[in-house]
Amino acid sequence: MSQTDIQTKQSLRDWLLSDRPQSRRQARLGRLYIIWRRFSENRLAVLGLLILIGLLFVAAFADVLAPHSPVQGDLRNARLLPPGTVGYLLGTDDQGRDILSRLIYGSRLTLFVIFLVAIIAAPIGLIVGTVSGYAGGWVDAVLMRITDIFLAFPKLVLALALVAALGPGIENAVLAIAITSWPPYARIARAETLTFRNSDFIAAVKLMGASPLRIVISHIMPLCMSSLIVRVTLDMAGIILTAAGLGFLGLGAQPPLPEWGAMIASGRRFILDQWWVAAMPGFAILIVSLGFNLLGDGLRDALDPKEAGQ
């Protein structure tokens, strides 16, 4: 690296870390840079990020990466082949389908569940929590009692009941998981809102004539996002396991969709002799869940306001 490049890099770093930013853009970029520095110092968190990036890459290029069809097999020549067989790196299942190809295409279903649950459950929890915390009184009491009702039931049991009522299918499974996932987010948002509700800057915004709706949307919700992002990221592993559990019980994705939980369910009959049929999707769930947990831990440390003051 030349001396000019080093000086340019140093000046950019000084600009990002300036104590007196000249614009909102500089302040925001500086804040992001500090968060990234703290995050990148955690090697396990970086590993979790790489696992997530790998999952996104595999899902995006599944058509190119998968060597075989995920739903069509060869019962005559390729039934229950062990891992390492020529043309079938991770072996085949009882229908002669390539397990690697089914895992690759199954990553799309995993991301589908994660994405839809996140965009359904997180906004509901954020809205309920911030409105409850800011409004107080009977609004707070009613919303929190509804939240308590959902929290009183184990998530998987409630999801099973909802899917049983709605009918099996990946869409109904996503809806059931989303309905059971929002209460913890509401609790976090309410707790954050209670710490900001009586602060000086909220009082100043009120004096400027801002309505309660604008205060909640423009000033309180953005302050709750850091904690919510961390909690959502940490919950992704649980969401994956819940979706896999529903698929294992036959209430999630239906055959021949290559959903990882359903693959484990179909392979449990061969667990003693053809272990790879159930073990390979189990390893995939383990790796992806571990990646989200590591990423969530890293984000929690990087976004911690106590760390920011050090």
Coordinates of C-alpha atoms in Angstrom, one line a residue:
M1 CA 0.0 0.0 0.0
S2 CA 1.4 3.4 -1.0
Q3 CA 2.0 6.3 1.4
T4 CA -0.8 8.2 -0.3
D5 CA -3.3 5.4 0.3
I6 CA -2.3 5.1 3.9
Q7 CA -2.8 8.9 4.4
T8 CA -6.2 8.7 2.6
K9 CA -7.3 5.8 4.8
Q10 CA -6.1 7.7 8.0
S11 CA -7.9 10.9 7.0
L12 CA -11.1 8.9 6.3
R13 CA -10.9 7.2 9.7
D14 CA -10.3 10.6 11.4
W15 CA -13.3 12.0 9.5
L16 CA -15.5 9.1 10.7
L17 CA -14.3 9.3 14.3
S18 CA -14.6 13.1 14.6
D19 CA -16.0 14.3 17.9
R20 CA -17.7 17.2 16.1
P21 CA -19.4 15.9 13.0
Q22 CA -20.3 18.6 10.5
S23 CA -23.5 16.8 9.2
R24 CA -26.0 14.1 10.1
R25 CA -24.5 12.0 7.3
Q26 CA -21.0 12.2 8.9
A27 CA -22.5 11.4 12.4
R28 CA -24.4 8.4 11.1
L29 CA -21.5 7.0 9.1
G30 CA -19.2 7.5 12.1
R31 CA -21.7 5.6 14.3
L32 CA -21.9 2.7 11.8
Y33 CA -18.1 2.6 11.6
I34 CA -17.8 2.3 15.4
I35 CA -20.4 -0.4 15.5
W36 CA -18.6 -2.3 12.8
R37 CA -15.2 -2.0 14.6
R38 CA -16.7 -3.4 17.8
F39 CA -18.5 -6.2 15.9
S40 CA -15.4 -7.2 13.8
E41 CA -13.4 -7.6 17.0
N42 CA -15.6 -10.6 17.9
R43 CA -14.3 -13.4 15.7
L44 CA -17.2 -15.7 16.5
A45 CA -19.7 -12.9 15.5
V46 CA -17.8 -12.6 12.2
L47 CA -18.1 -16.3 11.8
G48 CA -21.9 -16.1 12.3
L49 CA -22.1 -13.3 9.7
L50 CA -20.1 -15.5 7.2
I51 CA -22.5 -18.4 7.8
L52 CA -25.5 -16.1 7.1
I53 CA -23.8 -14.7 4.0
G54 CA -23.1 -18.3 2.9
L55 CA -26.8 -19.2 3.4
L56 CA -27.9 -16.2 1.3
F57 CA -25.4 -17.2 -1.4
V58 CA -26.6 -20.8 -1.5
A59 CA -30.2 -19.8 -1.6
A60 CA -29.6 -17.2 -4.4
F61 CA -27.7 -19.6 -6.6
A62 CA -29.4 -22.8 -5.8
D63 CA -30.2 -23.5 -9.4
V64 CA -26.5 -23.3 -10.3
L65 CA -25.1 -25.1 -7.2
A66 CA -27.5 -28.0 -6.9
P67 CA -26.2 -31.0 -9.0
H68 CA -29.6 -32.7 -9.2
S69 CA -33.3 -32.0 -8.9
P70 CA -34.5 -31.6 -5.4
V71 CA -37.8 -33.4 -6.0
Q72 CA -37.1 -36.0 -8.6
G73 CA -35.1 -39.1 -7.7
D74 CA -33.8 -42.4 -9.2
L75 CA -35.4 -45.2 -7.3
R76 CA -33.8 -47.9 -9.4
N77 CA -30.2 -46.8 -9.2
A78 CA -29.8 -44.2 -6.5
R79 CA -31.9 -45.3 -3.5
L80 CA -30.3 -44.7 -0.1
L81 CA -26.7 -44.3 -1.4
P82 CA -24.2 -43.4 1.3
P83 CA -22.2 -40.1 1.4
G84 CA -19.3 -40.0 -0.9
T85 CA -20.9 -41.9 -3.7
V86 CA -19.9 -40.6 -7.1
G87 CA -22.4 -37.9 -8.1
Y88 CA -24.0 -37.8 -4.7
L89 CA -21.7 -36.1 -2.2
L90 CA -24.1 -36.3 0.8
G91 CA -25.9 -39.5 -0.3
T92 CA -29.5 -40.0 -1.3
D93 CA -32.8 -40.6 0.5
D94 CA -35.4 -43.3 0.3
Q95 CA -36.8 -41.8 -2.9
G96 CA -33.4 -41.7 -4.7
R97 CA -33.2 -37.9 -4.4
D98 CA -29.8 -36.2 -3.9
I99 CA -29.7 -34.9 -0.3
L100 CA -27.2 -32.1 -1.1
S101 CA -29.5 -30.7 -3.7
R102 CA -32.5 -30.9 -1.3
L103 CA -30.5 -29.1 1.4
I104 CA -29.5 -26.4 -1.1
Y105 CA -33.0 -25.7 -2.2
G106 CA -34.2 -26.1 1.4
S107 CA -32.2 -23.0 2.3
R108 CA -34.7 -21.0 0.3
L109 CA -37.5 -22.2 2.4
T110 CA -35.5 -21.5 5.6
L111 CA -34.9 -17.9 4.5
F112 CA -38.6 -17.6 3.4
V113 CA -39.7 -18.5 6.9
I114 CA -37.1 -16.3 8.6
F115 CA -37.9 -13.3 6.4
L116 CA -41.7 -13.5 6.7
V117 CA -41.7 -14.1 10.4
A118 CA -39.3 -11.1 10.9
I119 CA -41.4 -8.7 8.8
I120 CA -44.6 -9.8 10.5
A121 CA -43.7 -10.3 14.1
A122 CA -41.2 -7.6 14.7
P123 CA -43.4 -4.7 13.5
I124 CA -46.3 -6.0 15.5
G125 CA -44.3 -6.2 18.6
L126 CA -42.7 -2.8 18.0
I127 CA -46.0 -1.1 17.5
V128 CA -47.7 -2.8 20.5
G129 CA -44.8 -2.2 22.8
T130 CA -44.2 1.5 21.9
V131 CA -47.9 2.4 22.0
S132 CA -48.4 0.6 25.3
G133 CA -45.3 2.2 26.9
Y134 CA -46.0 5.7 25.7
A135 CA -49.8 5.8 26.2
G136 CA -49.8 4.1 29.7
G137 CA -53.1 3.8 31.6
W138 CA -55.8 1.5 30.4
V139 CA -54.2 1.2 26.9
D140 CA -51.0 -0.2 28.5
A141 CA -53.0 -2.5 30.8
V142 CA -55.1 -3.9 27.9
L143 CA -52.2 -4.4 25.5
M144 CA -49.9 -6.0 28.1
R145 CA -52.6 -8.4 29.3
I146 CA -53.1 -9.5 25.7
T147 CA -49.3 -10.0 25.5
D148 CA -49.4 -12.0 28.7
I149 CA -52.0 -14.3 27.3
F150 CA -49.7 -15.2 24.4
L151 CA -46.7 -15.5 26.6
A152 CA -48.6 -17.9 28.9
F153 CA -48.5 -20.6 26.3
P154 CA -45.3 -22.3 25.1
K155 CA -44.4 -21.1 21.6
L156 CA -44.3 -24.5 20.0
V157 CA -47.6 -25.7 21.6
L158 CA -49.4 -22.5 20.5
A159 CA -47.9 -22.8 17.0
L160 CA -49.1 -26.4 16.8
A161 CA -52.6 -25.4 17.8
L162 CA -52.7 -22.6 15.2
V163 CA -51.4 -24.7 12.4
A164 CA -53.8 -27.5 13.3
A165 CA -56.6 -25.0 13.1
L166 CA -55.4 -23.3 9.8
G167 CA -54.3 -26.5 8.1
P168 CA -50.8 -27.8 7.2
G169 CA -48.7 -25.9 4.8
I170 CA -45.6 -23.6 4.8
E171 CA -47.6 -20.4 4.6
N172 CA -49.8 -21.4 7.6
A173 CA -46.7 -22.4 9.5
V174 CA -45.1 -19.0 8.9
L175 CA -48.3 -17.3 10.1
A176 CA -48.5 -19.4 13.2
I177 CA -44.9 -18.8 14.1
A178 CA -45.3 -15.1 13.5
I179 CA -48.3 -14.9 15.7
T180 CA -46.5 -16.6 18.6
S181 CA -43.2 -14.6 18.2
W182 CA -44.3 -11.0 18.6
P183 CA -44.9 -10.8 22.5
P184 CA -41.3 -10.8 23.5
Y185 CA -40.6 -7.9 21.1
A186 CA -43.5 -6.0 22.5
R187 CA -42.1 -6.4 26.0
I188 CA -38.7 -5.1 24.9
A189 CA -40.2 -2.1 23.1
R190 CA -42.3 -1.2 26.0
A191 CA -39.4 -1.4 28.4
E192 CA -37.3 0.9 26.1
T193 CA -40.2 3.3 25.7
L194 CA -40.7 3.7 29.4
T195 CA -37.1 4.8 29.7
F196 CA -37.6 7.5 27.0
R197 CA -41.1 8.6 27.7
N198 CA -40.3 11.2 30.4
S199 CA -36.9 12.3 29.0
D200 CA -36.1 15.9 28.2
F201 CA -35.9 15.5 24.4
I202 CA -39.4 14.0 24.3
A203 CA -40.7 17.0 26.4
A204 CA -39.0 19.4 23.9
V205 CA -40.7 17.6 21.0
K206 CA -44.1 18.0 22.8
L207 CA -43.5 21.7 23.3
M208 CA -42.8 22.0 19.5
G209 CA -46.4 20.7 18.9
A210 CA -45.7 17.1 17.8
S211 CA -48.6 14.8 18.1
P212 CA -48.3 11.6 20.1
L213 CA -48.4 9.5 16.9
R214 CA -45.5 11.4 15.5
I215 CA -43.5 11.2 18.7
V216 CA -44.0 7.4 18.8
I217 CA -43.1 6.9 15.1
S218 CA -40.4 9.4 14.6
H219 CA -38.6 9.5 18.0
I220 CA -39.4 6.5 20.1
M221 CA -39.5 3.7 17.6
P222 CA -36.0 4.4 16.1
L223 CA -34.6 4.3 19.6
C224 CA -36.0 0.8 20.2
M225 CA -34.6 -0.6 16.9
S226 CA -31.2 -1.6 18.3
S227 CA -32.6 -3.8 21.0
L228 CA -35.2 -5.2 18.7
I229 CA -32.7 -6.1 16.0
V230 CA -30.6 -8.0 18.5
R231 CA -33.6 -9.9 19.9
V232 CA -34.9 -10.8 16.4
T233 CA -31.5 -12.0 15.3
L234 CA -31.2 -14.2 18.5
D235 CA -34.7 -15.5 17.9
M236 CA -33.9 -16.7 14.4
A237 CA -32.4 -19.9 15.6
G238 CA -35.6 -20.6 17.6
I239 CA -37.8 -19.8 14.6
I240 CA -35.8 -22.2 12.4
L241 CA -36.2 -24.9 15.0
T242 CA -39.9 -24.2 15.4
A243 CA -40.4 -24.4 11.6
A244 CA -38.4 -27.6 11.5
G245 CA -40.5 -29.0 14.3
L246 CA -43.7 -28.3 12.5
G247 CA -42.2 -29.8 9.3
F248 CA -41.1 -32.9 11.3
L249 CA -44.7 -33.3 12.6
G250 CA -46.1 -33.0 9.1
L251 CA -47.7 -29.6 9.8
G252 CA -45.2 -27.4 7.9
A253 CA -44.0 -27.7 4.4
Q254 CA -45.6 -30.6 2.6
P255 CA -43.8 -33.2 0.4
P256 CA -42.1 -33.1 -1.9
L257 CA -40.8 -29.6 -0.8
P258 CA -37.2 -30.0 0.5
E259 CA -37.8 -28.5 4.0
W260 CA -35.1 -29.5 6.5
G261 CA -37.5 -30.6 9.3
A262 CA -39.6 -32.7 6.9
M263 CA -36.4 -34.3 5.6
I264 CA -35.5 -35.3 9.1
A265 CA -39.0 -36.7 9.6
S266 CA -38.7 -38.8 6.5
G267 CA -35.3 -40.0 7.4
R268 CA -36.0 -41.1 11.0
R269 CA -37.1 -44.5 9.7
F270 CA -33.6 -45.2 8.5
I271 CA -31.7 -43.6 11.4
L272 CA -29.9 -46.8 12.4
D273 CA -28.7 -48.1 9.0
Q274 CA -28.9 -45.1 6.7
W275 CA -28.1 -42.4 9.3
W276 CA -27.2 -39.7 6.7
V277 CA -30.8 -39.3 5.5
A278 CA -31.8 -37.6 8.8
A279 CA -28.3 -36.5 10.0
M280 CA -27.5 -34.2 7.0
P281 CA -30.5 -31.9 7.3
G282 CA -29.9 -31.9 11.1
F283 CA -26.4 -30.7 10.6
A284 CA -27.7 -27.9 8.3
I285 CA -30.2 -26.8 11.0
L286 CA -27.4 -26.9 13.6
I287 CA -25.0 -24.8 11.5
V288 CA -27.5 -22.1 10.5
S289 CA -28.9 -21.9 14.0
L290 CA -25.4 -21.5 15.4
G291 CA -24.6 -18.8 12.9
F292 CA -27.6 -16.7 13.9
N293 CA -26.8 -17.2 17.6
L294 CA -23.2 -16.0 17.0
L295 CA -24.4 -13.1 14.9
G296 CA -26.9 -12.1 17.6
D297 CA -24.3 -12.2 20.3
G298 CA -22.0 -10.0 18.3
L299 CA -24.7 -7.5 17.5
R300 CA -25.7 -7.3 21.2
D301 CA -22.2 -6.4 22.1
A302 CA -21.7 -4.0 19.2
L303 CA -25.0 -2.2 19.8
D304 CA -24.7 -2.0 23.6
P305 CA -24.8 1.6 24.6
K306 CA -22.6 0.9 27.6
E307 CA -19.9 -0.3 25.3
A308 CA -20.4 2.8 23.2
G309 CA -19.4 5.0 26.1
Q310 CA -16.1 3.2 26.7

